[in-house]
Structure formats: structure tokens, C-alpha cells
Amino acid sequence: GNVFHSNGRFGTYFLSNNYPLLGTGQSVSSNGYTGSCNAFTPSGEDNGYSTALRNNFDYGNAFVGNYNAGDIQFSHHTSIDNLNLIYWKETKVFADGCSAHIRDSYFRGGTMGLPDSIGSFIIENTVIQDAIMEANHHCTIGITGFLCMPHYILHNVTFSDNAGEWVTFNR
């Protein structure tokens, strides 16, 4: 894992659209260029390859996360005292059909900007302490946010030291 701290912008950050691909379409005849970086094939099949970012530690940053990413799991991630403990605009269900987006992690002291998703966004075996989950935080802002109707599955998630609200909804 990596440690990111005291950044004025992002600590852990995936730039732009990040969807690890099962098949890249790269070949010698295409000079190594990929055929497509899209999450889905033109026929609508999932083009993803499930992967995980493991054991990263973020503290004192403005943002942690990405804009658009699918098939990338934050596993054993620790995010403490960041303005945005996680910042994620859009995602999709994992290609394997069952992996959690956030697993075995710890978030404390900030806001969790959660995404809109094609399917459910899953958080499991995670502690959320003194933090607010902002559901669908990018709905109706610019061109992001799929449907503005997020679905979250919180499996074995523990909340502690949350004074008042523990979730807000962007309208």
C-alpha cells in the first residue's frame, strides 16, 4: 500500500475513466493501441476485470478516490481526517457480479462522497466513525451521475461517534 497525506487536492487518485479491462484489443497490427477503454462492449457485455487497491492510507487530503471507476475495489483502505474521505462520482457493478466496492476499510472524520451506480454500490466489513455519507453526491451537477437513484448495500458496516446525521442526499 501507499501513504498519501496533506495534499491540497487528491491523495489516492485514479485519473479520468478507470475500468480495468478483461480484453484490451491491443495487438502488433494496432501498434499497441487499445480497441476500447469502455466498461461495456458495443453489444452491452461487461468488459471489466475485477481488481483491488489494497492497504492504502490517506490522511489530511482534500480528496481521496476518483471520478469514474469500475471494477476497482478499495480493500483495507484507511482514510482519516480528509475533507472527502472518499470521492467517487460514477461506477458499476463488478464484472464478477459480487465484489464490494469498499471492503475491510476504516473511514474517520470527513464526508464520504458516494457515487451513482449502474447497479448497487457495496460497502462491507467497514467502520465509519465521525463521518457523513453523502449519497449520490454528484447528481444533477454537470454531466455526471447516471440516474440520480443510487442503491447502496451496507453489509457488516459499523457506525460510531456520528453526531446527528450519518447520511445526506444530494437533490
mmCIF file of C-alpha atoms in Angstrom:
data_model
loop_
_atom_site.group_PDB
_atom_site.id
_atom_site.type_symbol
_atom_site.label_atom_id
_atom_site.label_comp_id
_atom_site.label_asym_id
_atom_site.label_seq_id
_atom_site.Cartn_x
_atom_site.Cartn_y
_atom_site.Cartn_z
ATOM 1 C CA GLY A 1 0.000 0.000 0.000
ATOM 2 C CA ASN A 2 0.847 3.667 -0.251
ATOM 3 C CA VAL A 3 0.549 6.608 2.143
ATOM 4 C CA PHE A 4 -0.795 9.945 0.922
ATOM 5 C CA HIS A 5 -1.018 12.897 3.306
ATOM 6 C CA SER A 6 -1.558 16.656 3.437
ATOM 7 C CA ASN A 7 -2.321 17.134 -0.263
ATOM 8 C CA GLY A 8 -4.276 20.235 -1.261
ATOM 9 C CA ARG A 9 -6.156 18.096 -3.790
ATOM 10 C CA PHE A 10 -6.148 14.297 -4.091
ATOM 11 C CA GLY A 11 -4.282 11.708 -2.069
ATOM 12 C CA THR A 12 -5.149 8.330 -3.619
ATOM 13 C CA TYR A 13 -6.467 9.226 -7.078
ATOM 14 C CA PHE A 14 -7.440 7.477 -10.297
ATOM 15 C CA LEU A 15 -7.432 9.956 -13.182
ATOM 16 C CA SER A 16 -10.409 10.091 -15.588
ATOM 17 C CA ASN A 17 -12.353 6.924 -16.558
ATOM 18 C CA ASN A 18 -10.854 3.826 -14.968
ATOM 19 C CA TYR A 19 -12.307 0.468 -15.901
ATOM 20 C CA PRO A 20 -9.737 -2.358 -15.877
ATOM 21 C CA LEU A 21 -10.411 -4.447 -18.961
ATOM 22 C CA LEU A 22 -10.708 -8.162 -19.490
ATOM 23 C CA GLY A 23 -9.594 -7.757 -23.091
ATOM 24 C CA THR A 24 -7.762 -4.662 -24.278
ATOM 25 C CA GLY A 25 -7.771 -5.327 -28.010
ATOM 26 C CA GLN A 26 -4.071 -4.483 -28.168
ATOM 27 C CA SER A 27 -2.079 -6.036 -30.978
ATOM 28 C CA VAL A 28 1.028 -5.543 -33.056
ATOM 29 C CA SER A 29 -1.149 -4.536 -36.015
ATOM 30 C CA SER A 30 -2.760 -1.738 -33.942
ATOM 31 C CA ASN A 31 0.698 -0.589 -32.812
ATOM 32 C CA GLY A 32 -0.229 -1.461 -29.225
ATOM 33 C CA TYR A 33 -3.251 0.821 -29.014
ATOM 34 C CA THR A 34 -6.340 -0.484 -27.232
ATOM 35 C CA GLY A 35 -9.517 -1.093 -29.158
ATOM 36 C CA SER A 36 -11.697 0.426 -26.441
ATOM 37 C CA CYS A 37 -11.398 1.521 -22.842
ATOM 38 C CA ASN A 38 -15.142 1.361 -22.270
ATOM 39 C CA ALA A 39 -16.660 -0.527 -19.349
ATOM 40 C CA PHE A 40 -19.025 -2.338 -21.729
ATOM 41 C CA THR A 41 -18.587 -3.777 -25.220
ATOM 42 C CA PRO A 42 -20.633 -2.342 -28.115
ATOM 43 C CA SER A 43 -23.037 -5.298 -27.676
ATOM 44 C CA GLY A 44 -23.544 -4.421 -23.976
ATOM 45 C CA GLU A 45 -21.428 -7.168 -22.390
ATOM 46 C CA ASP A 46 -19.357 -6.309 -19.331
ATOM 47 C CA ASN A 47 -15.773 -5.654 -20.422
ATOM 48 C CA GLY A 48 -14.399 -5.400 -16.864
ATOM 49 C CA TYR A 49 -11.720 -7.203 -14.940
ATOM 50 C CA SER A 50 -12.101 -7.048 -11.152
ATOM 51 C CA THR A 51 -9.076 -5.727 -9.270
ATOM 52 C CA ALA A 52 -8.279 -4.156 -5.891
ATOM 53 C CA LEU A 53 -6.273 -1.307 -4.450
ATOM 54 C CA ARG A 54 -5.004 -2.685 -1.132
ATOM 55 C CA ASN A 55 -3.710 -1.254 2.129
ATOM 56 C CA ASN A 56 -3.560 2.432 1.217
ATOM 57 C CA PHE A 57 -3.579 5.078 3.955
ATOM 58 C CA ASP A 58 -4.833 8.634 3.378
ATOM 59 C CA TYR A 59 -4.895 11.482 5.889
ATOM 60 C CA GLY A 60 -5.159 15.259 5.725
ATOM 61 C CA ASN A 61 -6.002 15.422 1.992
ATOM 62 C CA ALA A 62 -8.794 17.344 0.281
ATOM 63 C CA PHE A 63 -9.959 14.347 -1.796
ATOM 64 C CA VAL A 64 -9.461 10.569 -1.925
ATOM 65 C CA GLY A 65 -10.777 8.468 -4.812
ATOM 66 C CA ASN A 66 -11.741 9.078 -8.406
ATOM 67 C CA TYR A 67 -14.388 10.418 -10.738
ATOM 68 C CA ASN A 68 -15.460 7.411 -12.799
ATOM 69 C CA ALA A 69 -14.162 3.953 -11.989
ATOM 70 C CA GLY A 70 -15.476 0.420 -12.072
ATOM 71 C CA ASP A 71 -14.096 -2.984 -11.130
ATOM 72 C CA ILE A 72 -11.636 -1.322 -8.695
ATOM 73 C CA GLN A 73 -12.096 -2.225 -5.034
ATOM 74 C CA PHE A 74 -10.762 -0.173 -2.118
ATOM 75 C CA SER A 75 -9.632 -3.031 0.141
ATOM 76 C CA HIS A 76 -8.203 -2.481 3.650
ATOM 77 C CA HIS A 77 -8.212 1.249 2.928
ATOM 78 C CA THR A 78 -7.764 3.743 5.783
ATOM 79 C CA SER A 79 -8.968 7.316 5.269
ATOM 80 C CA ILE A 80 -8.688 9.709 8.232
ATOM 81 C CA ASP A 81 -9.378 13.445 8.537
ATOM 82 C CA ASN A 82 -9.673 14.099 4.815
ATOM 83 C CA LEU A 83 -12.204 16.687 3.639
ATOM 84 C CA ASN A 84 -13.612 13.912 1.408
ATOM 85 C CA LEU A 85 -12.782 10.512 2.877
ATOM 86 C CA ILE A 86 -13.860 9.005 -0.442
ATOM 87 C CA TYR A 87 -14.878 10.943 -3.555
ATOM 88 C CA TRP A 88 -16.498 8.886 -6.303
ATOM 89 C CA LYS A 89 -18.914 10.129 -8.988
ATOM 90 C CA GLU A 90 -19.872 7.078 -11.067
ATOM 91 C CA THR A 91 -19.307 3.318 -11.062
ATOM 92 C CA LYS A 92 -20.874 -0.008 -11.998
ATOM 93 C CA VAL A 93 -21.332 -3.486 -10.543
ATOM 94 C CA PHE A 94 -18.143 -5.561 -10.615
ATOM 95 C CA ALA A 95 -17.659 -7.849 -13.597
ATOM 96 C CA ASP A 96 -17.545 -10.813 -11.202
ATOM 97 C CA GLY A 97 -21.065 -9.868 -10.064
ATOM 98 C CA CYS A 98 -20.433 -9.879 -6.313
ATOM 99 C CA SER A 99 -17.345 -7.934 -5.159
ATOM 100 C CA ALA A 100 -17.747 -4.940 -2.853
ATOM 101 C CA HIS A 101 -16.524 -1.521 -3.945
ATOM 102 C CA ILE A 102 -15.193 -0.836 -0.436
ATOM 103 C CA ARG A 103 -14.167 -3.728 1.812
ATOM 104 C CA ASP A 104 -12.472 -4.167 5.193
ATOM 105 C CA SER A 105 -11.794 -0.432 5.480
ATOM 106 C CA TYR A 106 -11.853 2.418 8.003
ATOM 107 C CA PHE A 107 -13.112 5.978 7.467
ATOM 108 C CA ARG A 108 -12.977 8.723 10.108
ATOM 109 C CA GLY A 109 -13.503 12.465 10.239
ATOM 110 C CA GLY A 110 -14.966 13.767 6.984
ATOM 111 C CA THR A 111 -17.532 13.231 4.242
ATOM 112 C CA MET A 112 -17.873 10.124 2.083
ATOM 113 C CA GLY A 113 -18.959 11.359 -1.371
ATOM 114 C CA LEU A 114 -20.589 8.188 -2.706
ATOM 115 C CA PRO A 115 -21.370 7.602 -6.378
ATOM 116 C CA ASP A 116 -24.326 6.906 -8.546
ATOM 117 C CA SER A 117 -24.025 3.405 -9.921
ATOM 118 C CA ILE A 118 -25.288 1.098 -12.597
ATOM 119 C CA GLY A 119 -26.444 -1.468 -10.032
ATOM 120 C CA SER A 120 -25.664 -1.429 -6.325
ATOM 121 C CA PHE A 121 -22.628 0.137 -4.667
ATOM 122 C CA ILE A 122 -21.459 -2.255 -1.942
ATOM 123 C CA ILE A 123 -19.595 -1.444 1.267
ATOM 124 C CA GLU A 124 -18.754 -4.382 3.541
ATOM 125 C CA ASN A 125 -16.861 -5.073 6.776
ATOM 126 C CA THR A 126 -16.089 -1.381 7.211
ATOM 127 C CA VAL A 127 -16.038 1.086 10.123
ATOM 128 C CA ILE A 128 -17.349 4.614 9.552
ATOM 129 C CA GLN A 129 -16.519 6.863 12.505
ATOM 130 C CA ASP A 130 -17.470 10.536 12.898
ATOM 131 C CA ALA A 131 -18.259 10.744 9.180
ATOM 132 C CA ILE A 132 -21.227 11.537 6.945
ATOM 133 C CA MET A 133 -22.112 9.501 3.867
ATOM 134 C CA GLU A 134 -23.224 11.836 1.071
ATOM 135 C CA ALA A 135 -25.375 9.665 -1.193
ATOM 136 C CA ASN A 136 -25.139 10.347 -4.904
ATOM 137 C CA HIS A 137 -23.052 13.419 -4.227
ATOM 138 C CA HIS A 138 -22.712 14.401 -7.889
ATOM 139 C CA CYS A 139 -26.330 14.061 -9.021
ATOM 140 C CA THR A 140 -27.517 16.929 -11.276
ATOM 141 C CA ILE A 141 -24.046 18.506 -11.366
ATOM 142 C CA GLY A 142 -22.652 18.793 -14.874
ATOM 143 C CA ILE A 143 -22.886 15.642 -16.995
ATOM 144 C CA THR A 144 -22.086 13.061 -14.306
ATOM 145 C CA GLY A 145 -24.448 10.860 -12.320
ATOM 146 C CA PHE A 146 -26.290 8.128 -14.204
ATOM 147 C CA LEU A 147 -29.807 8.052 -12.851
ATOM 148 C CA CYS A 148 -29.668 10.056 -9.618
ATOM 149 C CA MET A 149 -31.159 6.995 -7.883
ATOM 150 C CA PRO A 150 -28.266 5.266 -6.090
ATOM 151 C CA HIS A 151 -28.541 1.884 -4.398
ATOM 152 C CA TYR A 152 -26.166 1.139 -1.556
ATOM 153 C CA ILE A 153 -25.669 -2.155 0.223
ATOM 154 C CA LEU A 154 -24.052 -1.800 3.637
ATOM 155 C CA HIS A 155 -23.035 -5.264 4.824
ATOM 156 C CA ASN A 156 -21.479 -5.513 8.282
ATOM 157 C CA VAL A 157 -20.815 -1.754 8.395
ATOM 158 C CA THR A 158 -20.326 -0.168 11.829
ATOM 159 C CA PHE A 159 -21.096 3.497 12.520
ATOM 160 C CA SER A 160 -19.689 5.204 15.614
ATOM 161 C CA ASP A 161 -19.336 8.712 17.056
ATOM 162 C CA ASN A 162 -21.638 10.142 14.395
ATOM 163 C CA ALA A 163 -23.328 13.179 15.941
ATOM 164 C CA GLY A 164 -26.707 13.607 14.248
ATOM 165 C CA GLU A 165 -26.894 12.797 10.551
ATOM 166 C CA TRP A 166 -24.964 9.873 9.158
ATOM 167 C CA VAL A 167 -26.266 10.214 5.596
ATOM 168 C CA THR A 168 -27.306 13.116 3.356
ATOM 169 C CA PHE A 169 -28.782 13.093 -0.142
ATOM 170 C CA ASN A 170 -27.841 15.435 -2.963
ATOM 171 C CA ARG A 171 -31.004 16.659 -4.670
#
